[in-house]
Structure formats: structure tokens, C-alpha cells
Amino acid sequence: MTPAWAQLGYLIAAVCFIVALKGLSSPKTARRGNLIGAAGALLACVIVFLASDIQHLLPILAAIAAGTAIGVLGAYRVQMTQMPQLVALFNGVGGGAAAIVAIIELTELSGGAAPVFDLIATAFTIVVGSVSFAGSVVTFLKLQELMTTRPVVFAGYPILYGLGLLAAVGFSVGLVLAPSLVFAVLLAVVGAGLGVLLVLPVGGADVPIVISLLNAFTGLTVAASGYLLENALLLVAGTLVGSAGTLLTRLMASAMGRSLINILFGALKGGSTLGATTLSDRPVKSAGPADVAILLAYAQRVIIIPGYGLAVAQAQHTLRQLVDLLQERGVQVDYAIHPVAGRMPGHMNVLLAEAQVPYEQLKEMDEIDPEFKQADVALVVGANDVVNPAAETTPGAPIYGMPILHANQARQVVFMKRSMRPGFAGIENELLYEPTTTLLFGDAKDTMSKLLAELKALTV
Amino acid sequence: MNTDPIIWLTIFVLAIFVGIAVISKVSSTLHTPLMSGANAIHGVILVGAILVAGSAQSTPILILGLVAVILASINMVGGFVVTDRMLVMFSRPKRAIEKSGRRELDK
């Protein structure tokens, strides 16, 4: 039995987690909140060694050291552009850990007459933990573009999915009636299969929302294993993440104007293969850096729409110099930040903050969108889907319903693009063919430097 | 074992409401760090992994338990560190402005 002082310590850790989540939801307190959460987690780990009878101390400490080294190395090495996939992986291994804990706990339960609730919690943890693990691996592959970012659906998908769900329920009942390792392993396999099936039909642009959903899933498995191990801290922490994560998933989805059902199963209705082969050779208007420099230099109001391509090319520092120069000339410049610019909500803010762009110049969509009508130039750098009018005009498009920035209302639109390749959602952008649109082809960093040089030449 | 599941159910239900209440007002700017922070918090499954590994009676179970310990520590430690890295960037521009302001004063 856990001693009272340890239970009190766990209570303090639980409060730390609540304060951490509260802190993380406001920019001023976010960093402190995260550190308080880390302190709570550290406290909990110290308590478990002191309060419980832990054997195999050395191997366990070695395992913690190894995990810590991998985690820290991964967290420091990762490029900020690849951060969403890293979070997905961290989430996946957490789900995997929960599933393993439940399997081990089962080998201890299965000896005698185990309580039914415990067995149900075990089955739940194994299935959902495996869903989270396998699902996160697929989201990683999609975000890293190691597999197609387009929705994957195949004939018989709904049947396979239904069979998977039935099998999960069937094996769970089997595990409760006759606890054995066989059922546990079967459940883990079925769970992993369901996780893969869950993420496959999700289109690239929606993947971050699924990461958030899987995050909530992992939270619930941690809560269930807390019940199994009679550990109130795990129950509270897991439940907090489960409910906060579910709410966050809904908030993210509504920021994109999408429903969760549509994100998960929209591809099954068909229709989102749109644009797959319509890459056309219709005429576009392209220009050189010198022309665009003149366009920008003599504008009064410029709105910049940064996208993932900017960050990938590491051109955000050059862009900032360009903006500084334009402002010295008296041009009013702002950045229009779409909620899902980058790879997930808030990602672009992180990326631009890294380039030391002043926070005041970053305007959220609701604030900046009406101003496009007064803008002389909308400069789209490495973005595509967030200005694609198909979100409003083409009901079959995978991004249909997502709020967009109305760059098309500006007097001139300049696209800095590497090629005519479509955006992450894999659909073509009509805006590229508008008469007011000018394209500036090339690597974002390279082109941006040329643009900067031309602008300097004009200023002297 | 679990003599009173109702108590556990009570904790569970109350925690659901707390979780919803604490993040109900969050700007979309912070969605990513918040998700990452919540992700780190469920890394506390490490406590559970230590418990099962620490009471393992056979070598295969111990090995499995140690795998869980490694995975959970990656989740927990990596999660908090990467969240901190993101949040440092939010506070940096302010400091940069202060610094450049000071430099101008020095002149």
C-alpha cells in the first residue's frame, strides 16, 4: 500500500500538472507552466522510488538514463520545422509504454479471480495504447513525407475497419472472461492495425489534428493504467490530458473550419481525389526579382503570407531584412498568420519568432483578412493551401470549408514558389492563374536574397 | 484490490471537468505548445512503468518493463524539453527588442 506521505506527494504532482496546463494556455505564463509540469513529473518519479519497493534498481535507472538521453537529444536536434512529427513520436512511445504496462500487469492479475473492472481497464489500455502508437508512427511518416501525404483509401476499407473494431471488442470480452497473454497480444496487434487504418485516410493538412486526438487517446490509456496500478496520480494526469486534449482537438479543428468526423472519414465519401491529375500547363504570369522589387518598393501596403516553404528554405531571416527595408521606405508591412500556417496551429508563430520577427507584426487571420482589400501587394512566400479559393468554391476539395486568407482581394498577388507543385493538401490553386497574380519562381531563400539586393539597389 | 471503484470513478469524472476548464480559453497561437506540453504530462506513465519493472519476477517481464521505462522517459523528458524550446522562442523577440533599444540609448 502506498504510504500517506507519498499519496500527498502525488497530490502535489497532480496539482502541478493542472497549474501547468493552465499556464500553457496564456502566452505570458506558458514557459513557467511547462517548467512547473516538469517539476511535478520529477517529483512523482522521486516518490515512486522512495515509497514503493522497487527491485532491479540499476537496470531501471539505466533505462531511465537511456530514455532521457534519447528524448533530450531528439528535442534539441530537431529542426523547428520538423517539430510536429517529433511530438507525434513522443506521443506514440507514451502510448506504447502504457500498453506494455497493462500487458505486464495482466500477467500478475491472471493468477486468480481478478476484478472485472481491472480487466476491462487492461483491455482498454492495450487496445488504445496500440492505436496511439501505430497511429503516431503513420502520422510521422506522413509529416516527414516518407509516404504520400494524400488520403489513402482502398476498396473494402470500411469492411476491414469494421472487422477490426469487432475483433477488438471480441478479444476484449475474451480477455475479461479468460485473462491470458494470448488475448493481450491479439489485442495489441488489432489495436496497432486500427491505429494505422485510422490515420491512413487523413489528408496531409489534417494530420496535426489527428496527432492531437491520439494525444488525448494516450492520456486516457494512462488514466486507465492509473486505475489498474491503484495510482491516483496516473489517473488524474491521464484524465487531464484526455479531456484537455479532446477539447484542444476540437478547437484546432474549428480553427480550420473542419469537423472531426470529416477529417477522419471524409476521404471515405470519395471526391477528394480531386486535383490529383489536373496539374495543367495553363499559362501563368511570371516575373523576375527586379520587377517584384519595384512592385514592393512603390506599394503603400504590403501583406506577407508566410508558409511552410519559407521555413523549409530557412528564408525567414532574409524575409525579415526585406521587411525592415520596406518599412524604412515607409511601406506598411504586416504578416498574415493563418491558424494552420506551417504544419499545425501556432507553428508559424514559433518559426517566425525564431527569426526574431517582432510579435506585433504577426497578425492573426480574423484581424488581417479584411485588410487585403486595401493592400497593394499580397506576397505569398512558400504558402499555398491557406490562400486557395478552392476552400470556398469547390465542395469536393479536401480543404473545403477551411477558412482562407483572401489574398485574391489584394491589387496584386505575388507568389514565391519553387515550382508549380501543389501544396500539402495536394490540390491545385486557381489563384495562380488569376490575371492579378505574378509568380516568382525559385528557392525561397535564393530568390529572397536577390529580391533584397534589388530592393537595396532601388533604395540607394 | 480496488475496494471501491466509485471513488476512482469520482476522481476520473472530476478530472475530466478540470481538464476542460483549465484550457477553455487558449489562443490558436498556443495550440502547438499546449499540445506538446499535455503530451509531456502523460509521460508520467513512467511512474507506472517503474512500478511494473520494479516488481518483475521473471527476466522476460523485466525486459518488457525496461522497454516501457525507456519509452516513457523519452515521452516525458523529450516532451518537456521540446515544449520549452518552443516557448523560449516566444519570449525571445521581446528581449531582442529590449537589447536593441538599450544599444540605441548607449549611442
PDB file of N, CA, C and O in Angstrom, chain A residues 130-193:
ATOM      1  N   SER A 130      -2.086   0.813 -28.242  1.00  0.00           N
ATOM      2  CA  SER A 130      -1.541   0.353 -29.523  1.00  0.00           C
ATOM      3  C   SER A 130      -2.038   1.216 -30.673  1.00  0.00           C
ATOM      4  O   SER A 130      -1.277   1.503 -31.609  1.00  0.00           O
ATOM      5  N   VAL A 131      -3.304   1.646 -30.609  1.00  0.00           N
ATOM      6  CA  VAL A 131      -3.835   2.567 -31.626  1.00  0.00           C
ATOM      7  C   VAL A 131      -2.970   3.815 -31.662  1.00  0.00           C
ATOM      8  O   VAL A 131      -2.523   4.274 -32.718  1.00  0.00           O
ATOM      9  N   SER A 132      -2.696   4.344 -30.473  1.00  0.00           N
ATOM     10  CA  SER A 132      -1.932   5.578 -30.369  1.00  0.00           C
ATOM     11  C   SER A 132      -0.517   5.393 -30.911  1.00  0.00           C
ATOM     12  O   SER A 132      -0.004   6.244 -31.647  1.00  0.00           O
ATOM     13  N   PHE A 133       0.096   4.265 -30.556  1.00  0.00           N
ATOM     14  CA  PHE A 133       1.460   4.005 -31.006  1.00  0.00           C
ATOM     15  C   PHE A 133       1.529   3.898 -32.533  1.00  0.00           C
ATOM     16  O   PHE A 133       2.272   4.633 -33.196  1.00  0.00           O
ATOM     17  N   ALA A 134       0.715   2.998 -33.093  1.00  0.00           N
ATOM     18  CA  ALA A 134       0.785   2.770 -34.543  1.00  0.00           C
ATOM     19  C   ALA A 134       0.305   4.001 -35.316  1.00  0.00           C
ATOM     20  O   ALA A 134       0.897   4.378 -36.331  1.00  0.00           O
ATOM     21  N   GLY A 135      -0.767   4.646 -34.813  1.00  0.00           N
ATOM     22  CA  GLY A 135      -1.282   5.839 -35.477  1.00  0.00           C
ATOM     23  C   GLY A 135      -0.233   6.941 -35.527  1.00  0.00           C
ATOM     24  O   GLY A 135      -0.049   7.600 -36.543  1.00  0.00           O
ATOM     25  N   SER A 136       0.492   7.099 -34.421  1.00  0.00           N
ATOM     26  CA  SER A 136       1.509   8.151 -34.373  1.00  0.00           C
ATOM     27  C   SER A 136       2.634   7.872 -35.352  1.00  0.00           C
ATOM     28  O   SER A 136       3.187   8.793 -35.959  1.00  0.00           O
ATOM     29  N   VAL A 137       2.985   6.590 -35.504  1.00  0.00           N
ATOM     30  CA  VAL A 137       4.042   6.248 -36.458  1.00  0.00           C
ATOM     31  C   VAL A 137       3.610   6.645 -37.880  1.00  0.00           C
ATOM     32  O   VAL A 137       4.389   7.227 -38.641  1.00  0.00           O
ATOM     33  N   VAL A 138       2.328   6.379 -38.215  1.00  0.00           N
ATOM     34  CA  VAL A 138       1.853   6.741 -39.552  1.00  0.00           C
ATOM     35  C   VAL A 138       1.820   8.264 -39.721  1.00  0.00           C
ATOM     36  O   VAL A 138       2.212   8.784 -40.769  1.00  0.00           O
ATOM     37  N   THR A 139       1.396   9.003 -38.680  1.00  0.00           N
ATOM     38  CA  THR A 139       1.408  10.468 -38.802  1.00  0.00           C
ATOM     39  C   THR A 139       2.840  10.959 -39.003  1.00  0.00           C
ATOM     40  O   THR A 139       3.073  11.884 -39.779  1.00  0.00           O
ATOM     41  N   PHE A 140       3.787  10.317 -38.309  1.00  0.00           N
ATOM     42  CA  PHE A 140       5.197  10.694 -38.500  1.00  0.00           C
ATOM     43  C   PHE A 140       5.602  10.494 -39.959  1.00  0.00           C
ATOM     44  O   PHE A 140       6.184  11.388 -40.580  1.00  0.00           O
ATOM     45  N   LEU A 141       5.274   9.324 -40.510  1.00  0.00           N
ATOM     46  CA  LEU A 141       5.654   9.023 -41.897  1.00  0.00           C
ATOM     47  C   LEU A 141       5.029  10.033 -42.859  1.00  0.00           C
ATOM     48  O   LEU A 141       5.644  10.463 -43.822  1.00  0.00           O
ATOM     49  N   LYS A 142       3.779  10.443 -42.569  1.00  0.00           N
ATOM     50  CA  LYS A 142       3.111  11.395 -43.453  1.00  0.00           C
ATOM     51  C   LYS A 142       3.767  12.772 -43.364  1.00  0.00           C
ATOM     52  O   LYS A 142       4.047  13.407 -44.379  1.00  0.00           O
ATOM     53  N   LEU A 143       4.019  13.242 -42.127  1.00  0.00           N
ATOM     54  CA  LEU A 143       4.575  14.591 -41.965  1.00  0.00           C
ATOM     55  C   LEU A 143       6.003  14.665 -42.480  1.00  0.00           C
ATOM     56  O   LEU A 143       6.446  15.685 -42.990  1.00  0.00           O
ATOM     57  N   GLN A 144       6.738  13.570 -42.336  1.00  0.00           N
ATOM     58  CA  GLN A 144       8.118  13.540 -42.802  1.00  0.00           C
ATOM     59  C   GLN A 144       8.160  13.317 -44.316  1.00  0.00           C
ATOM     60  O   GLN A 144       9.210  13.311 -44.912  1.00  0.00           O
ATOM     61  N   GLU A 145       6.971  13.129 -44.894  1.00  0.00           N
ATOM     62  CA  GLU A 145       6.798  12.857 -46.319  1.00  0.00           C
ATOM     63  C   GLU A 145       7.572  11.626 -46.754  1.00  0.00           C
ATOM     64  O   GLU A 145       8.130  11.558 -47.841  1.00  0.00           O
ATOM     65  N   LEU A 146       7.639  10.636 -45.851  1.00  0.00           N
ATOM     66  CA  LEU A 146       8.207   9.337 -46.207  1.00  0.00           C
ATOM     67  C   LEU A 146       7.153   8.478 -46.891  1.00  0.00           C
ATOM     68  O   LEU A 146       7.449   7.452 -47.475  1.00  0.00           O
ATOM     69  N   MET A 147       5.889   8.887 -46.767  1.00  0.00           N
ATOM     70  CA  MET A 147       4.827   8.257 -47.544  1.00  0.00           C
ATOM     71  C   MET A 147       3.937   9.375 -48.078  1.00  0.00           C
ATOM     72  O   MET A 147       4.142  10.540 -47.739  1.00  0.00           O
ATOM     73  N   THR A 148       2.979   9.007 -48.921  1.00  0.00           N
ATOM     74  CA  THR A 148       2.156  10.044 -49.533  1.00  0.00           C
ATOM     75  C   THR A 148       1.394  10.833 -48.476  1.00  0.00           C
ATOM     76  O   THR A 148       0.963  10.285 -47.462  1.00  0.00           O
ATOM     77  N   THR A 149       1.264  12.150 -48.685  1.00  0.00           N
ATOM     78  CA  THR A 149       0.508  12.959 -47.745  1.00  0.00           C
ATOM     79  C   THR A 149      -0.970  12.993 -48.118  1.00  0.00           C
ATOM     80  O   THR A 149      -1.779  13.556 -47.399  1.00  0.00           O
ATOM     81  N   ARG A 150      -1.287  12.379 -49.247  1.00  0.00           N
ATOM     82  CA  ARG A 150      -2.683  12.385 -49.685  1.00  0.00           C
ATOM     83  C   ARG A 150      -3.460  11.309 -48.918  1.00  0.00           C
ATOM     84  O   ARG A 150      -2.877  10.356 -48.437  1.00  0.00           O
ATOM     85  N   PRO A 151      -4.788  11.490 -48.791  1.00  0.00           N
ATOM     86  CA  PRO A 151      -5.575  10.468 -48.107  1.00  0.00           C
ATOM     87  C   PRO A 151      -5.425   9.117 -48.808  1.00  0.00           C
ATOM     88  O   PRO A 151      -5.441   9.058 -50.035  1.00  0.00           O
ATOM     89  N   VAL A 152      -5.239   8.047 -48.035  1.00  0.00           N
ATOM     90  CA  VAL A 152      -5.150   6.715 -48.620  1.00  0.00           C
ATOM     91  C   VAL A 152      -6.428   5.944 -48.286  1.00  0.00           C
ATOM     92  O   VAL A 152      -6.744   5.741 -47.120  1.00  0.00           O
ATOM     93  N   VAL A 153      -7.176   5.590 -49.293  1.00  0.00           N
ATOM     94  CA  VAL A 153      -8.352   4.754 -49.092  1.00  0.00           C
ATOM     95  C   VAL A 153      -8.295   3.633 -50.112  1.00  0.00           C
ATOM     96  O   VAL A 153      -7.747   3.804 -51.185  1.00  0.00           O
ATOM     97  N   PHE A 154      -8.822   2.487 -49.766  1.00  0.00           N
ATOM     98  CA  PHE A 154      -8.836   1.389 -50.724  1.00  0.00           C
ATOM     99  C   PHE A 154     -10.179   0.672 -50.613  1.00  0.00           C
ATOM    100  O   PHE A 154     -10.908   0.845 -49.625  1.00  0.00           O
ATOM    101  N   ALA A 155     -10.492  -0.088 -51.637  1.00  0.00           N
ATOM    102  CA  ALA A 155     -11.747  -0.825 -51.632  1.00  0.00           C
ATOM    103  C   ALA A 155     -11.771  -1.756 -50.425  1.00  0.00           C
ATOM    104  O   ALA A 155     -10.775  -2.380 -50.088  1.00  0.00           O
ATOM    105  N   GLY A 156     -12.891  -1.830 -49.778  1.00  0.00           N
ATOM    106  CA  GLY A 156     -13.005  -2.721 -48.639  1.00  0.00           C
ATOM    107  C   GLY A 156     -12.503  -2.115 -47.344  1.00  0.00           C
ATOM    108  O   GLY A 156     -12.487  -2.769 -46.306  1.00  0.00           O
ATOM    109  N   TYR A 157     -12.089  -0.832 -47.401  1.00  0.00           N
ATOM    110  CA  TYR A 157     -11.608  -0.183 -46.179  1.00  0.00           C
ATOM    111  C   TYR A 157     -12.644  -0.212 -45.054  1.00  0.00           C
ATOM    112  O   TYR A 157     -12.321  -0.631 -43.936  1.00  0.00           O
ATOM    113  N   PRO A 158     -13.902   0.200 -45.338  1.00  0.00           N
ATOM    114  CA  PRO A 158     -14.889   0.210 -44.240  1.00  0.00           C
ATOM    115  C   PRO A 158     -15.104  -1.189 -43.643  1.00  0.00           C
ATOM    116  O   PRO A 158     -15.272  -1.328 -42.443  1.00  0.00           O
ATOM    117  N   ILE A 159     -15.064  -2.202 -44.515  1.00  0.00           N
ATOM    118  CA  ILE A 159     -15.277  -3.571 -44.027  1.00  0.00           C
ATOM    119  C   ILE A 159     -14.134  -3.979 -43.102  1.00  0.00           C
ATOM    120  O   ILE A 159     -14.340  -4.494 -42.000  1.00  0.00           O
ATOM    121  N   LEU A 160     -12.898  -3.696 -43.555  1.00  0.00           N
ATOM    122  CA  LEU A 160     -11.724  -4.033 -42.753  1.00  0.00           C
ATOM    123  C   LEU A 160     -11.763  -3.319 -41.410  1.00  0.00           C
ATOM    124  O   LEU A 160     -11.487  -3.901 -40.358  1.00  0.00           O
ATOM    125  N   TYR A 161     -12.146  -2.031 -41.467  1.00  0.00           N
ATOM    126  CA  TYR A 161     -12.213  -1.231 -40.252  1.00  0.00           C
ATOM    127  C   TYR A 161     -13.248  -1.829 -39.293  1.00  0.00           C
ATOM    128  O   TYR A 161     -12.983  -2.002 -38.098  1.00  0.00           O
ATOM    129  N   GLY A 162     -14.423  -2.160 -39.856  1.00  0.00           N
ATOM    130  CA  GLY A 162     -15.489  -2.750 -39.044  1.00  0.00           C
ATOM    131  C   GLY A 162     -15.034  -4.060 -38.426  1.00  0.00           C
ATOM    132  O   GLY A 162     -15.249  -4.312 -37.230  1.00  0.00           O
ATOM    133  N   LEU A 163     -14.367  -4.902 -39.223  1.00  0.00           N
ATOM    134  CA  LEU A 163     -13.870  -6.187 -38.715  1.00  0.00           C
ATOM    135  C   LEU A 163     -12.868  -5.953 -37.583  1.00  0.00           C
ATOM    136  O   LEU A 163     -12.895  -6.637 -36.556  1.00  0.00           O
ATOM    137  N   GLY A 164     -12.008  -4.932 -37.777  1.00  0.00           N
ATOM    138  CA  GLY A 164     -11.018  -4.601 -36.749  1.00  0.00           C
ATOM    139  C   GLY A 164     -11.684  -4.227 -35.439  1.00  0.00           C
ATOM    140  O   GLY A 164     -11.308  -4.702 -34.364  1.00  0.00           O
ATOM    141  N   LEU A 165     -12.714  -3.373 -35.539  1.00  0.00           N
ATOM    142  CA  LEU A 165     -13.429  -2.956 -34.331  1.00  0.00           C
ATOM    143  C   LEU A 165     -14.091  -4.159 -33.649  1.00  0.00           C
ATOM    144  O   LEU A 165     -14.009  -4.324 -32.429  1.00  0.00           O
ATOM    145  N   LEU A 166     -14.747  -5.007 -34.468  1.00  0.00           N
ATOM    146  CA  LEU A 166     -15.394  -6.209 -33.917  1.00  0.00           C
ATOM    147  C   LEU A 166     -14.369  -7.093 -33.213  1.00  0.00           C
ATOM    148  O   LEU A 166     -14.611  -7.587 -32.099  1.00  0.00           O
ATOM    149  N   ALA A 167     -13.215  -7.271 -33.858  1.00  0.00           N
ATOM    150  CA  ALA A 167     -12.178  -8.111 -33.274  1.00  0.00           C
ATOM    151  C   ALA A 167     -11.713  -7.519 -31.948  1.00  0.00           C
ATOM    152  O   ALA A 167     -11.517  -8.243 -30.964  1.00  0.00           O
ATOM    153  N   ALA A 168     -11.558  -6.199 -31.914  1.00  0.00           N
ATOM    154  CA  ALA A 168     -11.110  -5.550 -30.677  1.00  0.00           C
ATOM    155  C   ALA A 168     -12.100  -5.815 -29.547  1.00  0.00           C
ATOM    156  O   ALA A 168     -11.717  -6.162 -28.425  1.00  0.00           O
ATOM    157  N   VAL A 169     -13.400  -5.656 -29.868  1.00  0.00           N
ATOM    158  CA  VAL A 169     -14.421  -5.908 -28.838  1.00  0.00           C
ATOM    159  C   VAL A 169     -14.420  -7.385 -28.440  1.00  0.00           C
ATOM    160  O   VAL A 169     -14.419  -7.731 -27.248  1.00  0.00           O
ATOM    161  N   GLY A 170     -14.335  -8.262 -29.450  1.00  0.00           N
ATOM    162  CA  GLY A 170     -14.358  -9.701 -29.176  1.00  0.00           C
ATOM    163  C   GLY A 170     -13.202 -10.139 -28.298  1.00  0.00           C
ATOM    164  O   GLY A 170     -13.398 -10.812 -27.275  1.00  0.00           O
ATOM    165  N   PHE A 171     -11.993  -9.726 -28.656  1.00  0.00           N
ATOM    166  CA  PHE A 171     -10.818 -10.113 -27.862  1.00  0.00           C
ATOM    167  C   PHE A 171     -10.879  -9.505 -26.463  1.00  0.00           C
ATOM    168  O   PHE A 171     -10.405 -10.111 -25.501  1.00  0.00           O
ATOM    169  N   SER A 172     -11.454  -8.288 -26.358  1.00  0.00           N
ATOM    170  CA  SER A 172     -11.579  -7.675 -25.034  1.00  0.00           C
ATOM    171  C   SER A 172     -12.484  -8.532 -24.145  1.00  0.00           C
ATOM    172  O   SER A 172     -12.163  -8.790 -22.983  1.00  0.00           O
ATOM    173  N   VAL A 173     -13.622  -8.959 -24.703  1.00  0.00           N
ATOM    174  CA  VAL A 173     -14.529  -9.829 -23.944  1.00  0.00           C
ATOM    175  C   VAL A 173     -13.791 -11.109 -23.558  1.00  0.00           C
ATOM    176  O   VAL A 173     -13.855 -11.573 -22.412  1.00  0.00           O
ATOM    177  N   GLY A 174     -13.035 -11.652 -24.516  1.00  0.00           N
ATOM    178  CA  GLY A 174     -12.258 -12.863 -24.240  1.00  0.00           C
ATOM    179  C   GLY A 174     -11.290 -12.654 -23.091  1.00  0.00           C
ATOM    180  O   GLY A 174     -11.174 -13.493 -22.196  1.00  0.00           O
ATOM    181  N   LEU A 175     -10.631 -11.487 -23.095  1.00  0.00           N
ATOM    182  CA  LEU A 175      -9.646 -11.202 -22.049  1.00  0.00           C
ATOM    183  C   LEU A 175     -10.303 -11.091 -20.674  1.00  0.00           C
ATOM    184  O   LEU A 175      -9.759 -11.545 -19.673  1.00  0.00           O
ATOM    185  N   VAL A 176     -11.509 -10.503 -20.660  1.00  0.00           N
ATOM    186  CA  VAL A 176     -12.200 -10.354 -19.368  1.00  0.00           C
ATOM    187  C   VAL A 176     -12.666 -11.715 -18.862  1.00  0.00           C
ATOM    188  O   VAL A 176     -12.565 -12.018 -17.675  1.00  0.00           O
ATOM    189  N   LEU A 177     -13.160 -12.559 -19.764  1.00  0.00           N
ATOM    190  CA  LEU A 177     -13.679 -13.870 -19.349  1.00  0.00           C
ATOM    191  C   LEU A 177     -12.543 -14.826 -18.999  1.00  0.00           C
ATOM    192  O   LEU A 177     -12.632 -15.561 -18.016  1.00  0.00           O
ATOM    193  N   ALA A 178     -11.510 -14.855 -19.817  1.00  0.00           N
ATOM    194  CA  ALA A 178     -10.400 -15.780 -19.582  1.00  0.00           C
ATOM    195  C   ALA A 178      -9.084 -15.031 -19.744  1.00  0.00           C
ATOM    196  O   ALA A 178      -8.477 -15.066 -20.806  1.00  0.00           O
ATOM    197  N   PRO A 179      -8.648 -14.317 -18.674  1.00  0.00           N
ATOM    198  CA  PRO A 179      -7.432 -13.495 -18.779  1.00  0.00           C
ATOM    199  C   PRO A 179      -6.230 -14.319 -19.223  1.00  0.00           C
ATOM    200  O   PRO A 179      -5.899 -15.316 -18.575  1.00  0.00           O
ATOM    201  N   SER A 180      -5.625 -13.972 -20.327  1.00  0.00           N
ATOM    202  CA  SER A 180      -4.421 -14.685 -20.748  1.00  0.00           C
ATOM    203  C   SER A 180      -3.598 -13.789 -21.660  1.00  0.00           C
ATOM    204  O   SER A 180      -4.110 -12.839 -22.260  1.00  0.00           O
ATOM    205  N   LEU A 181      -2.335 -14.127 -21.765  1.00  0.00           N
ATOM    206  CA  LEU A 181      -1.410 -13.325 -22.553  1.00  0.00           C
ATOM    207  C   LEU A 181      -1.767 -13.366 -24.041  1.00  0.00           C
ATOM    208  O   LEU A 181      -1.529 -12.403 -24.775  1.00  0.00           O
ATOM    209  N   VAL A 182      -2.377 -14.494 -24.464  1.00  0.00           N
ATOM    210  CA  VAL A 182      -2.737 -14.633 -25.875  1.00  0.00           C
ATOM    211  C   VAL A 182      -3.671 -13.504 -26.301  1.00  0.00           C
ATOM    212  O   VAL A 182      -3.439 -12.820 -27.309  1.00  0.00           O
ATOM    213  N   PHE A 183      -4.719 -13.297 -25.488  1.00  0.00           N
ATOM    214  CA  PHE A 183      -5.672 -12.235 -25.815  1.00  0.00           C
ATOM    215  C   PHE A 183      -4.995 -10.865 -25.791  1.00  0.00           C
ATOM    216  O   PHE A 183      -5.290  -9.989 -26.604  1.00  0.00           O
ATOM    217  N   ALA A 184      -4.079 -10.692 -24.827  1.00  0.00           N
ATOM    218  CA  ALA A 184      -3.391  -9.403 -24.714  1.00  0.00           C
ATOM    219  C   ALA A 184      -2.609  -9.094 -25.991  1.00  0.00           C
ATOM    220  O   ALA A 184      -2.682  -7.990 -26.534  1.00  0.00           O
ATOM    221  N   VAL A 185      -1.875 -10.104 -26.486  1.00  0.00           N
ATOM    222  CA  VAL A 185      -1.080  -9.896 -27.696  1.00  0.00           C
ATOM    223  C   VAL A 185      -1.992  -9.654 -28.898  1.00  0.00           C
ATOM    224  O   VAL A 185      -1.755  -8.748 -29.713  1.00  0.00           O
ATOM    225  N   LEU A 186      -3.070 -10.456 -28.991  1.00  0.00           N
ATOM    226  CA  LEU A 186      -4.033 -10.261 -30.084  1.00  0.00           C
ATOM    227  C   LEU A 186      -4.591  -8.837 -30.059  1.00  0.00           C
ATOM    228  O   LEU A 186      -4.712  -8.176 -31.097  1.00  0.00           O
ATOM    229  N   LEU A 187      -4.928  -8.372 -28.837  1.00  0.00           N
ATOM    230  CA  LEU A 187      -5.480  -7.012 -28.718  1.00  0.00           C
ATOM    231  C   LEU A 187      -4.469  -5.965 -29.176  1.00  0.00           C
ATOM    232  O   LEU A 187      -4.834  -5.000 -29.842  1.00  0.00           O
ATOM    233  N   ALA A 188      -3.210  -6.179 -28.811  1.00  0.00           N
ATOM    234  CA  ALA A 188      -2.177  -5.221 -29.211  1.00  0.00           C
ATOM    235  C   ALA A 188      -2.057  -5.166 -30.733  1.00  0.00           C
ATOM    236  O   ALA A 188      -1.955  -4.094 -31.334  1.00  0.00           O
ATOM    237  N   VAL A 189      -2.100  -6.356 -31.369  1.00  0.00           N
ATOM    238  CA  VAL A 189      -1.979  -6.414 -32.834  1.00  0.00           C
ATOM    239  C   VAL A 189      -3.175  -5.729 -33.494  1.00  0.00           C
ATOM    240  O   VAL A 189      -3.014  -4.889 -34.402  1.00  0.00           O
ATOM    241  N   VAL A 190      -4.387  -6.055 -33.034  1.00  0.00           N
ATOM    242  CA  VAL A 190      -5.588  -5.447 -33.613  1.00  0.00           C
ATOM    243  C   VAL A 190      -5.563  -3.932 -33.399  1.00  0.00           C
ATOM    244  O   VAL A 190      -5.870  -3.151 -34.302  1.00  0.00           O
ATOM    245  N   GLY A 191      -5.151  -3.504 -32.192  1.00  0.00           N
ATOM    246  CA  GLY A 191      -5.068  -2.076 -31.894  1.00  0.00           C
ATOM    247  C   GLY A 191      -4.122  -1.364 -32.852  1.00  0.00           C
ATOM    248  O   GLY A 191      -4.440  -0.301 -33.385  1.00  0.00           O
ATOM    249  N   ALA A 192      -2.958  -1.974 -33.087  1.00  0.00           N
ATOM    250  CA  ALA A 192      -1.982  -1.371 -33.999  1.00  0.00           C
ATOM    251  C   ALA A 192      -2.583  -1.242 -35.402  1.00  0.00           C
ATOM    252  O   ALA A 192      -2.454  -0.213 -36.067  1.00  0.00           O
ATOM    253  N   GLY A 193      -3.289  -2.308 -35.840  1.00  0.00           N
ATOM    254  CA  GLY A 193      -3.931  -2.269 -37.152  1.00  0.00           C
ATOM    255  C   GLY A 193      -4.952  -1.146 -37.232  1.00  0.00           C
ATOM    256  O   GLY A 193      -5.004  -0.397 -38.209  1.00  0.00           O
TER     257      GLY A 193
END
